[in-house]
XYZ file of C-alpha atoms in Angstrom:
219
model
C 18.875 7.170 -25.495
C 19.336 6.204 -22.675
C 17.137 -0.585 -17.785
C 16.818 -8.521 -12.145
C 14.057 -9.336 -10.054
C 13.348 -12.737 -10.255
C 10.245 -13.820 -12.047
C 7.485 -14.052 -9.305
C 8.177 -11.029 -7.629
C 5.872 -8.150 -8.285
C 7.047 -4.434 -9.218
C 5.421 -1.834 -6.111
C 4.172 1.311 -7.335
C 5.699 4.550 -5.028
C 2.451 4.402 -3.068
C 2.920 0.964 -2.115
C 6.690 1.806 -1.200
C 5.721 4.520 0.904
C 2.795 2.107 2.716
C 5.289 -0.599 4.303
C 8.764 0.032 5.461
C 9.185 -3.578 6.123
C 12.545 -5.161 4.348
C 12.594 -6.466 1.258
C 13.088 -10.277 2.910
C 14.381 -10.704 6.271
C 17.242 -13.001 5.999
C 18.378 -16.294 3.513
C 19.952 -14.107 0.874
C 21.698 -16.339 -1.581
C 24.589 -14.862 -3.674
C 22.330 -14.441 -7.280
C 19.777 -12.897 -5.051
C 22.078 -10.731 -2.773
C 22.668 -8.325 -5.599
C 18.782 -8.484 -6.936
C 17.644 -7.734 -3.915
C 19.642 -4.332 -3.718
C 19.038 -2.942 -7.022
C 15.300 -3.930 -6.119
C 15.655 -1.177 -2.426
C 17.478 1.156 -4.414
C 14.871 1.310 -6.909
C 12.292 1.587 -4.139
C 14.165 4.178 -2.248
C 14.709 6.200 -5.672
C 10.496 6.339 -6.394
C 10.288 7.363 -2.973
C 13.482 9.654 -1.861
C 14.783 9.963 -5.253
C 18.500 9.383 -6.053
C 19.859 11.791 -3.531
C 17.321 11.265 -0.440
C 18.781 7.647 0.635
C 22.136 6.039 1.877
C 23.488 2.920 0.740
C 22.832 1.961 4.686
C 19.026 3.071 3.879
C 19.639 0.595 0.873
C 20.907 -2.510 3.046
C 18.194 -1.772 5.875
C 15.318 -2.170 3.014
C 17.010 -5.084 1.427
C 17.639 -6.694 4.983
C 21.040 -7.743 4.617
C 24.218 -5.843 6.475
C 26.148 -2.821 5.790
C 29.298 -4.658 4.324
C 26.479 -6.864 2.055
C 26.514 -4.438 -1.067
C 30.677 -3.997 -1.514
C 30.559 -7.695 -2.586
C 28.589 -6.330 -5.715
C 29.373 -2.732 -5.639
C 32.339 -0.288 -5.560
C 29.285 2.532 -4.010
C 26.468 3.745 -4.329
C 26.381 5.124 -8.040
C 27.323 1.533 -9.280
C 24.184 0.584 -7.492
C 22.161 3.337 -9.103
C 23.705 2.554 -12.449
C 22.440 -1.189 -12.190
C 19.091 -0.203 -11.207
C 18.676 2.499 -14.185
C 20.399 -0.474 -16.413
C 17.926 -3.013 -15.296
C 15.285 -0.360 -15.413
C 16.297 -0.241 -19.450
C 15.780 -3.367 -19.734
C 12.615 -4.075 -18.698
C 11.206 -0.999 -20.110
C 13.188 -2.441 -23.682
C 10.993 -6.259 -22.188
C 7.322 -4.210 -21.813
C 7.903 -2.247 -25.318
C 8.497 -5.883 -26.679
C 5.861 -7.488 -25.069
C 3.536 -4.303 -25.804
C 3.459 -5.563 -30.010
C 2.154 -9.039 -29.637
C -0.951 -9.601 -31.790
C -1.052 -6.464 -33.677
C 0.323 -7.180 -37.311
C 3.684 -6.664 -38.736
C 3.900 -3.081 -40.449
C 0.835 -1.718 -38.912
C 0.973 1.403 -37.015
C -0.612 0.259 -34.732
C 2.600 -1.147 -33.153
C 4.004 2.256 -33.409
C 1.043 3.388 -31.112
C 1.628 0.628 -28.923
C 5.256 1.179 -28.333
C 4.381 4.971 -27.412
C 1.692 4.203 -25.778
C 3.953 1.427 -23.141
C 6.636 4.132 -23.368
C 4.578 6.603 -21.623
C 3.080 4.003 -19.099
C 6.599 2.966 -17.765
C 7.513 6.892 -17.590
C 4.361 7.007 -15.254
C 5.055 3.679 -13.734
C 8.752 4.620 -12.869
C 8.995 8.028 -12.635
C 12.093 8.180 -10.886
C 13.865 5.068 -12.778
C 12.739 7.192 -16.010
C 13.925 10.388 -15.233
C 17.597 8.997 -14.016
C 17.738 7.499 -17.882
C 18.111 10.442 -18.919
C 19.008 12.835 -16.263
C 22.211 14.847 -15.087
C 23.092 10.782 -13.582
C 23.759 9.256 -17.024
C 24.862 12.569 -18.442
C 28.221 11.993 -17.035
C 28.660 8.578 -17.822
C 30.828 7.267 -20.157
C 29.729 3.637 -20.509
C 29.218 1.618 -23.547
C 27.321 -0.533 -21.620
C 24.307 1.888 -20.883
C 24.838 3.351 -24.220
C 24.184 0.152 -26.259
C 21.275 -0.481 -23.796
C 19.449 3.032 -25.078
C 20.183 1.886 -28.920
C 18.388 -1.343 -28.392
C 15.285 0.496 -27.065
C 15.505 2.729 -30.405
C 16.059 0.136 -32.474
C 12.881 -1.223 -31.481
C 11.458 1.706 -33.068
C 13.451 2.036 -35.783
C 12.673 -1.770 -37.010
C 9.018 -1.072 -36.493
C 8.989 2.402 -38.615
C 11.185 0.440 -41.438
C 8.522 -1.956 -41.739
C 5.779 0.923 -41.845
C 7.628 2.238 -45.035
C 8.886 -0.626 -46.939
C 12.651 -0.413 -45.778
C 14.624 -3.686 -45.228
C 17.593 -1.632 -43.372
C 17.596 1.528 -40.812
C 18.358 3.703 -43.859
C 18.589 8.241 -42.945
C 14.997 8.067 -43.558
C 13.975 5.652 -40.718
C 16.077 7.199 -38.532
C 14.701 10.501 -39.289
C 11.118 9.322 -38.977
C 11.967 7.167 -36.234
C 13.827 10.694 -34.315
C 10.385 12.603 -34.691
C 8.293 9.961 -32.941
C 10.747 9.066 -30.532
C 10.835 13.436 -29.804
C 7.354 13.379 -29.253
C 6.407 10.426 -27.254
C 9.626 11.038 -24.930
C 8.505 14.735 -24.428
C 4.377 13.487 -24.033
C 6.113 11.050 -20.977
C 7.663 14.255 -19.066
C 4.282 16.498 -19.417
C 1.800 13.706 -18.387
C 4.070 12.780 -15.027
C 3.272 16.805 -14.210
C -0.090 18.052 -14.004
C 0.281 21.344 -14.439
C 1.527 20.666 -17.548
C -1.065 18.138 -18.563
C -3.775 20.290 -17.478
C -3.069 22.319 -20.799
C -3.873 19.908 -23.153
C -7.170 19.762 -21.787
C -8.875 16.407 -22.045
C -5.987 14.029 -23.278
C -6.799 10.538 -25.562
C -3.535 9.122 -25.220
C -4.483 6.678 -27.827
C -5.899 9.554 -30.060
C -2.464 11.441 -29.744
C 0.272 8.437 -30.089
C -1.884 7.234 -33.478
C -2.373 10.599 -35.373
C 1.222 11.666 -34.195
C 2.185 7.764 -36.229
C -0.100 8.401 -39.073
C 1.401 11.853 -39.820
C 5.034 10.907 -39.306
C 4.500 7.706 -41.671
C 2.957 9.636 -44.206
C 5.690 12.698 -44.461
């Protein structure tokens, strides 16, 4: 399966992106920043453009810094996609986390929760989410991004080992863990399109991601 700004800075939805034009910062780049600064515009330009609609001049002229700026960090422009979708992981691994505190160990109610944070970054992120797992990362070969997708799993995994009384990711966890994983990364594609979503009719998101848990933990 296949995710830094610094801590203050806050995320823009697309329609913000597509309200200013303005550069990231105008000038005073230092080096930690230089490269945090670019996979920040290229995640920008990929909500708006997406990954084929921008340059990495398009990239440097959002970030404010020059032309030659992003070769210090990266070899071209897929290297900066790559670290964007990587970071992108991440954070999406950080909200999923973050998503579980207060609800009780072995409930599955966390299960709910990590669906229900799973979809929200999918609608958050669109275009960070589909590059996870589109024709991009298809042709990658890196163990990098690959052990980044097992720790978002794993997350799941742990949590549906906990639901059944396993102390290890045994065939059934994983099995369990597959189905809900299936149908909470398939839910994130059809609410992001409307036409799809439309069939379902009135959708409790919440209703869904906790019978879909309850049936899966009691197979």
């Amino acid at each position: 399966m296949v995710w830094i700004m610094t801590k203050d800075e806050k995320i823009l939805t697309p329609e913000q992106d597509r309200a200013s034009d303005k550069p990231l910062r105008k000038s005073g780049y230092h080096h930690g920043d230089l490269r945090a600064g670019l996979i920040e515009a290229t995640r920008r330009l990929v909500e708006e453009k997406g990954p084929d609609g921008f340059s990495v001049t398009d990239a440097c002229r959002l970030a404010g810094v020059s032309t030659a700026a992003p070769y210090k960090h990266f070899k071209d422009k897929s290297e900066m996609v790559l670290a964007m979708v990587m970071e992108g992981m991440e954070r999406h691994r950080a909200d999923m986390v973050a998503s579980l505190d207060g609800i009780p160990p072995g409930s599955p109610l966390r299960l709910q929760a990590l669906g229900k944070e799973y979809v929200a970054f999918a609608l958050r992120e669109p275009g960070v989410f589909r590059l996870k797992f589109g024709g991009f990362t298809d042709g990658l070969d890196d163990p990098a991004l690959q052990a980044a997708g097992e720790r978002t799993f794993g997350i799941v995994l742990n949590e549906v080992a906990q639901c059944i009384g396993e102390t290890e990711i045994t065939p059934e966890v994983r099995r369990r863990g597959f189905m809900l994983w299936s149908f909470v990364h398939g839910l994130s594609f059809i609410m992001d399109d409307e036409r799809l979503k439309e069939m379902g009719g009135e959708i409790n998101l919440d209703f869904l991601l906790g019978d879909m848990a309850r049936r899966v933990l009691s197979d």
